[in-house]
Amino acid sequence: RSKAEGRGRFRFFEQEMDEQMQARRAIELDLRRALALKEFELAYQPQVDLATQDVVGFEALLRWRNAARGLVSPAEFIPVAEETGLIVAIGEWVLRTACRDAASWPEPISVGVNLSPLQFRSPTLAQTVLSALANSGLAPERLELEITENALIEDTDAVIALLNRLRDVGVRVSMDDFGTGYSSLAYLQKFPFDRLKIDQSFVRGMGENPEAGAIVRAVAALGASLGMKTTAEGVETEEQLAAIRLEGCTHVQGYFTGRPMAAADASALLTQPRRVAEIIEEEGL
Ligand code: C2E
Ligand code: MG
Ligand code: MG
Ligand code: MG
């Protein structure tokens, strides 16, 4: 290969990286305006108790609806929001909106809110949570903060102190995407999580390899012996539902028992409490 050819190739990569950076920068600029333009909304995905088959809560999932971009997936904009620090202000909007929506639901239906690692480095997080609860009138027991293992890597003791402060007032805390981050069982010893959410990659793998099933079973057992609930994420089929029930998970959240939906649809689902089995039947799943 000639030197010139190599240089050409390099230029090509350089150009591609440049384009990627420009795309990110463009997202950042639009994202900076998104809060003021009220472009964010929350979708709510049902969480189902396997013992009763009742919907017992919803997870709030952030959506960005931009005039030019359409509906942007969180996978695309949350990393940019984290890199730029915008996630702190956006996260505060999520907390306040989710608490307000949940306060209109019948008791004791709960709401799960995702917190990004960066929000834990903001000195005002505890105050923001308490103020979102006070302004909405939502009982603290009905708010469940979802944090990932990655939020605990840095300043572990400071994050745990903050979580303890919130837990003391009654707020619940769950560990999200359990098993995919810098997993450390030591975290489970340091903080009494209310719930372990088993990452959907393990649920998805269950049909294909016995290891995934063994991991789901082990996490369900670990949760049970630590007094923590266990939610299997990403359950899409009846077979997966049967399998995770067999492995001993206490809760399920996935397309099979309900897709993320608009706040109005979540409310409608609750005003007419039906067992998930009926919903499934109705939707012809
Ligand atoms: P997560 O917290 O683990 O949320 C679950 C994700 O799995 C959601 O994706 C949900 O739509 C999707 N999901 C649920 N059931 C199924 C299923 O049966 N099959 C499949 N294929 N997917 C399923 P979504 O809404 O795209 O959110 C992705 C991630 O973005 C979330 O993962 C969370 O880490 C992050 N995120 C969402 N909203 C917020 C937020 O308000 N703040 C922060 N910091 N992160 C958020
Ligand atoms: Mg989550
Ligand atoms: Mg998750
Ligand atoms: Mg996830």
PDB file of C-alpha atoms in Angstrom, residues 181-275:
ATOM      1  CA  GLY A 181     -21.860  -2.331  35.420  1.00  0.00           C
ATOM      2  CA  TYR A 182     -18.804  -2.513  37.595  1.00  0.00           C
ATOM      3  CA  SER A 183     -20.731  -5.037  39.629  1.00  0.00           C
ATOM      4  CA  SER A 184     -19.646  -5.251  43.166  1.00  0.00           C
ATOM      5  CA  LEU A 185     -21.501  -7.363  45.660  1.00  0.00           C
ATOM      6  CA  ALA A 186     -19.932  -5.123  48.291  1.00  0.00           C
ATOM      7  CA  TYR A 187     -22.429  -2.403  47.333  1.00  0.00           C
ATOM      8  CA  LEU A 188     -25.229  -4.729  48.425  1.00  0.00           C
ATOM      9  CA  GLN A 189     -23.558  -5.001  51.798  1.00  0.00           C
ATOM     10  CA  LYS A 190     -23.113  -1.250  52.107  1.00  0.00           C
ATOM     11  CA  PHE A 191     -26.601  -0.179  51.202  1.00  0.00           C
ATOM     12  CA  PRO A 192     -29.987  -1.862  51.688  1.00  0.00           C
ATOM     13  CA  PHE A 193     -31.486  -1.481  48.222  1.00  0.00           C
ATOM     14  CA  ASP A 194     -35.207  -2.104  48.045  1.00  0.00           C
ATOM     15  CA  ARG A 195     -34.969  -3.768  44.682  1.00  0.00           C
ATOM     16  CA  LEU A 196     -32.581  -5.317  42.184  1.00  0.00           C
ATOM     17  CA  LYS A 197     -33.558  -4.841  38.560  1.00  0.00           C
ATOM     18  CA  ILE A 198     -32.079  -7.678  36.552  1.00  0.00           C
ATOM     19  CA  ASP A 199     -30.781  -6.371  33.252  1.00  0.00           C
ATOM     20  CA  GLN A 200     -32.701  -7.343  30.158  1.00  0.00           C
ATOM     21  CA  SER A 201     -29.646  -8.934  28.540  1.00  0.00           C
ATOM     22  CA  PHE A 202     -29.927 -11.819  31.026  1.00  0.00           C
ATOM     23  CA  VAL A 203     -33.648 -12.210  30.412  1.00  0.00           C
ATOM     24  CA  ARG A 204     -33.101 -12.170  26.650  1.00  0.00           C
ATOM     25  CA  GLY A 205     -30.381 -14.794  26.928  1.00  0.00           C
ATOM     26  CA  MET A 206     -32.490 -17.225  28.902  1.00  0.00           C
ATOM     27  CA  GLY A 207     -33.888 -19.128  25.924  1.00  0.00           C
ATOM     28  CA  GLU A 208     -30.490 -19.473  24.281  1.00  0.00           C
ATOM     29  CA  ASN A 209     -28.003 -20.312  27.002  1.00  0.00           C
ATOM     30  CA  PRO A 210     -28.359 -21.976  30.377  1.00  0.00           C
ATOM     31  CA  GLU A 211     -25.871 -19.531  31.937  1.00  0.00           C
ATOM     32  CA  ALA A 212     -28.284 -16.605  31.591  1.00  0.00           C
ATOM     33  CA  GLY A 213     -31.004 -18.601  33.349  1.00  0.00           C
ATOM     34  CA  ALA A 214     -28.575 -19.535  36.111  1.00  0.00           C
ATOM     35  CA  ILE A 215     -27.697 -15.864  36.608  1.00  0.00           C
ATOM     36  CA  VAL A 216     -31.363 -14.812  36.814  1.00  0.00           C
ATOM     37  CA  ARG A 217     -31.994 -17.595  39.343  1.00  0.00           C
ATOM     38  CA  ALA A 218     -28.953 -16.634  41.428  1.00  0.00           C
ATOM     39  CA  VAL A 219     -29.880 -12.923  41.504  1.00  0.00           C
ATOM     40  CA  ALA A 220     -33.490 -13.761  42.450  1.00  0.00           C
ATOM     41  CA  ALA A 221     -32.203 -15.924  45.301  1.00  0.00           C
ATOM     42  CA  LEU A 222     -29.693 -13.280  46.366  1.00  0.00           C
ATOM     43  CA  GLY A 223     -32.453 -10.662  46.440  1.00  0.00           C
ATOM     44  CA  ALA A 224     -34.736 -12.943  48.422  1.00  0.00           C
ATOM     45  CA  SER A 225     -32.129 -13.655  51.079  1.00  0.00           C
ATOM     46  CA  LEU A 226     -31.248  -9.964  51.377  1.00  0.00           C
ATOM     47  CA  GLY A 227     -34.911  -8.967  51.636  1.00  0.00           C
ATOM     48  CA  MET A 228     -34.846  -7.143  48.302  1.00  0.00           C
ATOM     49  CA  LYS A 229     -37.441  -7.383  45.564  1.00  0.00           C
ATOM     50  CA  THR A 230     -36.254  -8.509  42.155  1.00  0.00           C
ATOM     51  CA  THR A 231     -37.597  -7.185  38.878  1.00  0.00           C
ATOM     52  CA  ALA A 232     -36.848  -8.939  35.601  1.00  0.00           C
ATOM     53  CA  GLU A 233     -36.500  -6.312  32.873  1.00  0.00           C
ATOM     54  CA  GLY A 234     -37.225  -6.704  29.182  1.00  0.00           C
ATOM     55  CA  VAL A 235     -39.639  -9.629  29.281  1.00  0.00           C
ATOM     56  CA  GLU A 236     -41.118  -9.786  25.782  1.00  0.00           C
ATOM     57  CA  THR A 237     -42.673 -13.229  25.483  1.00  0.00           C
ATOM     58  CA  GLU A 238     -44.924 -15.583  27.378  1.00  0.00           C
ATOM     59  CA  GLU A 239     -42.054 -18.106  27.524  1.00  0.00           C
ATOM     60  CA  GLN A 240     -39.768 -15.556  29.159  1.00  0.00           C
ATOM     61  CA  LEU A 241     -42.501 -14.659  31.636  1.00  0.00           C
ATOM     62  CA  ALA A 242     -42.950 -18.311  32.575  1.00  0.00           C
ATOM     63  CA  ALA A 243     -39.188 -18.766  32.910  1.00  0.00           C
ATOM     64  CA  ILE A 244     -38.579 -15.766  35.174  1.00  0.00           C
ATOM     65  CA  ARG A 245     -41.522 -16.767  37.333  1.00  0.00           C
ATOM     66  CA  LEU A 246     -39.932 -20.176  37.720  1.00  0.00           C
ATOM     67  CA  GLU A 247     -36.600 -18.593  38.684  1.00  0.00           C
ATOM     68  CA  GLY A 248     -38.259 -16.717  41.539  1.00  0.00           C
ATOM     69  CA  CYS A 249     -38.269 -13.042  40.483  1.00  0.00           C
ATOM     70  CA  THR A 250     -40.904 -11.023  42.359  1.00  0.00           C
ATOM     71  CA  HIS A 251     -41.712  -8.474  39.636  1.00  0.00           C
ATOM     72  CA  VAL A 252     -41.635  -8.076  35.886  1.00  0.00           C
ATOM     73  CA  GLN A 253     -41.309  -5.105  33.558  1.00  0.00           C
ATOM     74  CA  GLY A 254     -41.276  -5.615  29.810  1.00  0.00           C
ATOM     75  CA  TYR A 255     -43.126  -5.257  26.541  1.00  0.00           C
ATOM     76  CA  PHE A 256     -45.119  -8.404  27.302  1.00  0.00           C
ATOM     77  CA  THR A 257     -46.848  -6.870  30.314  1.00  0.00           C
ATOM     78  CA  GLY A 258     -46.888  -3.345  28.908  1.00  0.00           C
ATOM     79  CA  ARG A 259     -44.938  -0.966  26.698  1.00  0.00           C
ATOM     80  CA  PRO A 260     -43.972   2.517  27.843  1.00  0.00           C
ATOM     81  CA  MET A 261     -47.096   4.670  27.382  1.00  0.00           C
ATOM     82  CA  ALA A 262     -48.256   8.280  27.616  1.00  0.00           C
ATOM     83  CA  ALA A 263     -49.149   9.569  31.101  1.00  0.00           C
ATOM     84  CA  ALA A 264     -52.843   9.709  30.164  1.00  0.00           C
ATOM     85  CA  ASP A 265     -52.801   6.021  29.164  1.00  0.00           C
ATOM     86  CA  ALA A 266     -51.081   5.057  32.403  1.00  0.00           C
ATOM     87  CA  SER A 267     -53.813   6.855  34.358  1.00  0.00           C
ATOM     88  CA  ALA A 268     -56.509   5.166  32.281  1.00  0.00           C
ATOM     89  CA  LEU A 269     -54.970   1.773  32.996  1.00  0.00           C
ATOM     90  CA  LEU A 270     -55.184   2.485  36.720  1.00  0.00           C
ATOM     91  CA  THR A 271     -58.678   3.898  36.964  1.00  0.00           C
ATOM     92  CA  GLN A 272     -59.902   0.568  35.752  1.00  0.00           C
ATOM     93  CA  PRO A 273     -57.689  -1.841  37.645  1.00  0.00           C
ATOM     94  CA  ARG A 274     -57.488  -5.071  35.754  1.00  0.00           C
ATOM     95  CA  ARG A 275     -55.212  -7.984  36.055  1.00  0.00           C
TER      96      ARG A 275
END
